[in-house]
Short mmCIF file of C-alpha atoms in Angstrom, two decimals:
data_model
loop_
_atom_site.label_atom_id
_atom_site.label_comp_id
_atom_site.label_asym_id
_atom_site.label_seq_id
_atom_site.Cartn_x
_atom_site.Cartn_y
_atom_site.Cartn_z
CA GLU A 121 -10.85 -0.83 13.07
CA ILE A 122 -7.79 -2.95 13.80
CA ASP A 123 -4.08 -2.29 13.50
CA MET A 124 -1.42 -4.99 13.27
CA GLY A 125 2.34 -4.98 12.97
CA LEU A 126 4.89 -7.75 12.54
CA TRP A 127 8.35 -8.55 11.26
CA ASN A 128 8.83 -11.10 8.46
CA TYR A 129 12.01 -12.87 7.30
CA LYS A 130 11.99 -14.89 4.10
CA THR A 131 14.48 -17.73 3.64
CA SER A 132 13.31 -19.18 0.34
CA SER A 133 11.96 -18.08 -3.01
CA LEU A 134 9.02 -20.44 -2.34
CA SER A 135 7.90 -19.13 1.04
CA ASP A 136 4.92 -16.86 1.51
CA ILE A 137 2.47 -15.99 4.29
CA HIS A 138 -1.23 -15.19 4.42
CA ILE A 139 -2.69 -13.08 7.22
CA TYR A 140 -6.40 -13.81 7.35
CA PHE A 141 -8.83 -11.60 9.25
CA TYR A 142 -11.88 -13.88 9.63
CA LEU A 143 -15.22 -12.19 10.31
CA THR A 144 -17.91 -13.73 12.52
CA ASP A 145 -19.88 -14.90 9.44
CA GLY A 146 -16.86 -16.82 8.02
CA SER A 147 -15.91 -14.28 5.33
CA TYR A 148 -12.34 -13.00 5.38
CA ILE A 149 -9.83 -10.37 4.36
CA ASP A 150 -6.46 -11.79 3.29
CA ILE A 151 -3.19 -9.87 3.32
CA HIS A 152 -0.77 -11.97 1.27
CA LEU A 153 2.97 -11.55 1.92
CA PRO A 154 4.37 -13.17 -1.23
CA LYS A 155 7.51 -15.03 -2.18
CA ILE A 156 10.81 -13.19 -2.50
CA GLY A 157 10.53 -10.61 -5.27
CA GLY A 158 6.71 -10.64 -5.28
CA TYR A 159 4.31 -7.90 -4.26
CA MET A 160 1.84 -7.93 -1.35
CA THR A 161 -1.84 -8.23 -2.23
CA VAL A 162 -5.18 -7.77 -0.51
CA ARG A 163 -8.07 -10.16 -1.15
CA VAL A 164 -11.59 -9.72 0.19
CA ASN A 165 -13.31 -13.13 0.50
CA SER A 166 -11.89 -14.12 -2.89
CA SER A 167 -8.77 -15.43 -4.59
CA THR A 168 -8.76 -12.32 -6.79
CA PRO A 169 -6.71 -9.40 -5.41
CA VAL A 170 -8.48 -6.05 -4.94
CA ALA A 171 -5.14 -4.27 -4.42
CA THR A 172 -1.46 -4.94 -5.07
CA GLY A 173 1.52 -3.31 -3.41
CA ILE A 174 4.44 -1.53 -5.05
CA TRP A 175 7.40 -2.79 -2.95
CA SER A 176 8.86 -6.24 -3.68
CA MET A 177 9.58 -8.65 -0.84
CA PRO A 178 13.28 -8.85 0.06
CA SER A 179 15.43 -11.92 0.53
CA ALA A 180 17.32 -12.87 3.70
CA ARG A 181 16.50 -9.78 5.77
CA TRP A 182 13.77 -8.72 8.17
CA ALA A 183 10.91 -6.62 6.76
CA ASN A 184 8.53 -4.60 8.94
CA ILE A 185 4.88 -5.01 7.90
CA GLN A 186 2.12 -2.78 9.33
CA ILE A 187 -1.58 -3.17 8.58
CA ARG A 188 -4.59 -0.91 9.22
CA LEU A 189 -8.00 -2.38 8.49
CA LEU A 190 -11.57 -1.15 8.75
CA VAL A 191 -14.36 -3.63 8.01
CA SER A 192 -17.22 -1.67 6.46
CA ASN A 193 -19.12 -1.16 3.21
CA THR A 194 -16.82 1.85 2.85
CA GLY A 195 -13.82 0.28 4.59
CA TYR A 196 -10.11 0.22 3.90
CA VAL A 197 -6.95 -1.86 4.04
CA LYS A 198 -3.68 0.02 4.33
CA VAL A 199 -0.30 -1.68 4.43
CA ARG A 200 3.14 -0.25 5.13
CA PHE A 201 6.32 -2.03 4.14
CA ASP A 202 9.44 -0.97 6.09
CA GLY A 203 7.66 2.27 7.03
CA ASN A 204 6.69 3.10 3.44
CA ASN A 205 3.11 3.15 2.18
CA ASP A 206 2.59 0.05 0.05
CA ILE A 207 -1.17 -0.60 -0.26
CA ASP A 208 -3.98 1.92 0.20
CA TYR A 209 -7.25 0.17 -0.69
CA SER A 210 -10.62 1.82 -0.05
CA GLY A 211 -13.81 -0.07 -0.75
CA ASP A 212 -16.15 -2.76 0.49
CA THR A 213 -14.33 -4.88 3.09
CA LYS A 214 -17.63 -6.07 4.60
CA VAL A 215 -18.57 -8.92 2.30
CA GLY A 216 -21.47 -10.31 4.33
CA SER A 217 -23.71 -8.75 6.94
CA VAL A 218 -21.18 -8.47 9.79
CA ASP A 219 -18.29 -6.13 10.46
CA GLN A 220 -16.73 -7.88 13.46
CA ILE A 221 -13.45 -9.76 13.27
CA ASP A 222 -13.70 -13.15 14.96
CA TYR A 223 -10.04 -14.18 14.75
CA ILE A 224 -6.78 -13.63 12.90
CA LYS A 225 -4.90 -16.51 11.27
CA VAL A 226 -1.29 -16.25 10.14
CA THR A 227 -0.58 -19.22 7.91
CA HIS A 228 2.21 -20.56 5.76
CA PRO A 229 0.93 -22.76 2.88
CA PHE A 230 4.19 -24.61 2.20
CA SER A 231 5.15 -26.89 5.07
CA ALA A 232 8.59 -27.66 3.63
CA GLN A 233 9.74 -24.03 3.73
CA THR A 234 11.00 -21.95 6.65
CA GLU A 235 9.83 -18.41 7.23
CA TYR A 236 10.03 -16.31 10.37
CA VAL A 237 7.42 -14.01 11.87
CA ASP A 238 8.33 -12.02 14.97
CA ASP A 239 7.09 -9.26 17.25
CA ILE A 240 3.39 -9.42 16.34
CA VAL A 241 1.38 -6.56 17.81
CA ILE A 242 -2.38 -6.04 17.48
CA GLY A 243 -4.30 -2.97 18.59
CA TYR A 244 -6.25 0.04 17.39
CA GLY A 245 -5.86 3.80 17.12
CA GLY A 246 -3.07 4.14 14.57
CA TRP A 247 -0.05 2.62 12.93
CA SER A 248 1.87 0.27 15.20
CA GLY A 249 5.26 1.58 14.15
CA ASP A 250 8.55 -0.25 14.58
CA VAL A 251 7.73 -2.53 17.52
CA ARG A 252 10.15 -5.08 18.94
CA PHE A 253 9.92 -7.23 22.05
CA ASP A 254 12.60 -8.83 24.17
CA GLY A 255 11.96 -12.47 24.96
CA LEU A 256 10.89 -13.47 28.47
CA PHE A 257 11.36 -17.10 29.42
CA PRO A 258 10.60 -18.86 32.73
CA ASP A 259 13.71 -19.97 34.58
CA GLY A 260 11.87 -22.83 36.29
CA ASP A 261 8.55 -24.60 36.56
CA THR A 262 7.51 -23.55 40.06
CA ALA A 263 5.58 -20.54 41.30
CA THR A 264 8.68 -19.19 43.06
CA ARG A 265 10.70 -18.87 39.87
CA ASP A 266 11.06 -15.68 37.83
CA TRP A 267 11.17 -14.62 34.19
CA LEU A 268 14.50 -14.18 32.43
CA LYS A 269 15.12 -11.58 29.72
CA THR A 270 17.13 -14.06 27.70
CA GLY A 271 16.40 -17.63 26.86
CA PHE A 272 16.62 -20.20 24.15
CA SER A 273 14.96 -20.97 20.87
CA LEU A 274 14.02 -24.42 19.68
CA ASN A 275 15.01 -23.35 16.17
CA PRO A 276 17.79 -20.86 15.50
CA ALA A 277 16.42 -17.69 13.94
CA PRO A 278 18.15 -14.98 11.92
CA ALA A 279 19.55 -12.00 13.78
CA ALA A 280 16.94 -9.70 15.32
CA PRO A 281 15.25 -7.11 13.08
CA THR A 282 17.05 -3.85 12.49
CA VAL A 283 15.42 -0.54 11.65
CA ALA A 284 14.98 -0.16 7.90
CA VAL A 285 15.53 3.07 6.03
CA GLY A 286 12.29 5.08 6.11
CA ALA A 287 10.75 3.13 8.99
CA SER A 288 8.41 5.18 11.10
CA PRO A 289 9.26 5.73 14.77
CA GLY A 290 7.69 3.36 17.25
CA LEU A 291 8.32 1.40 20.39
CA THR A 292 11.23 -0.83 21.21
CA GLY A 293 10.99 -3.56 23.79
CA ASP A 294 13.27 -3.83 26.79
#
């Protein structure tokens, strides 16, 4: 079982993200965060969705996405959108003979579009909740330097995520 949480900010009606959970045999589970106005889907080693969400993706605001996944012949994929249940799929998530996740890939298929992903957390044992992290940046390049709580960004990002109506309680960084 694996749990994942992240924040997503869409800037274009063309931008979308795929979160792939690749198993050790090369098969995968894909959580697709669609274009603005679209609905999240789950795909199990196929381009055909096995489940579709009920909440449409917003424009120009942060959205909190939480995922719970169990790879098994009787597994599940559960997704929350801004603290609300969006997808609750139960079924075969173990396509091949293995049930171990090798790696997770977050990818953006359109290179000309900008989309932000922030505060990614991966763990197990339950929903991640509303998790946010403060940035820590080195203030120098020597061993005697320290970490600063504030820093810079190579690309300006939208304002930090704010708690959405209905979001479940969680951790805040500081």
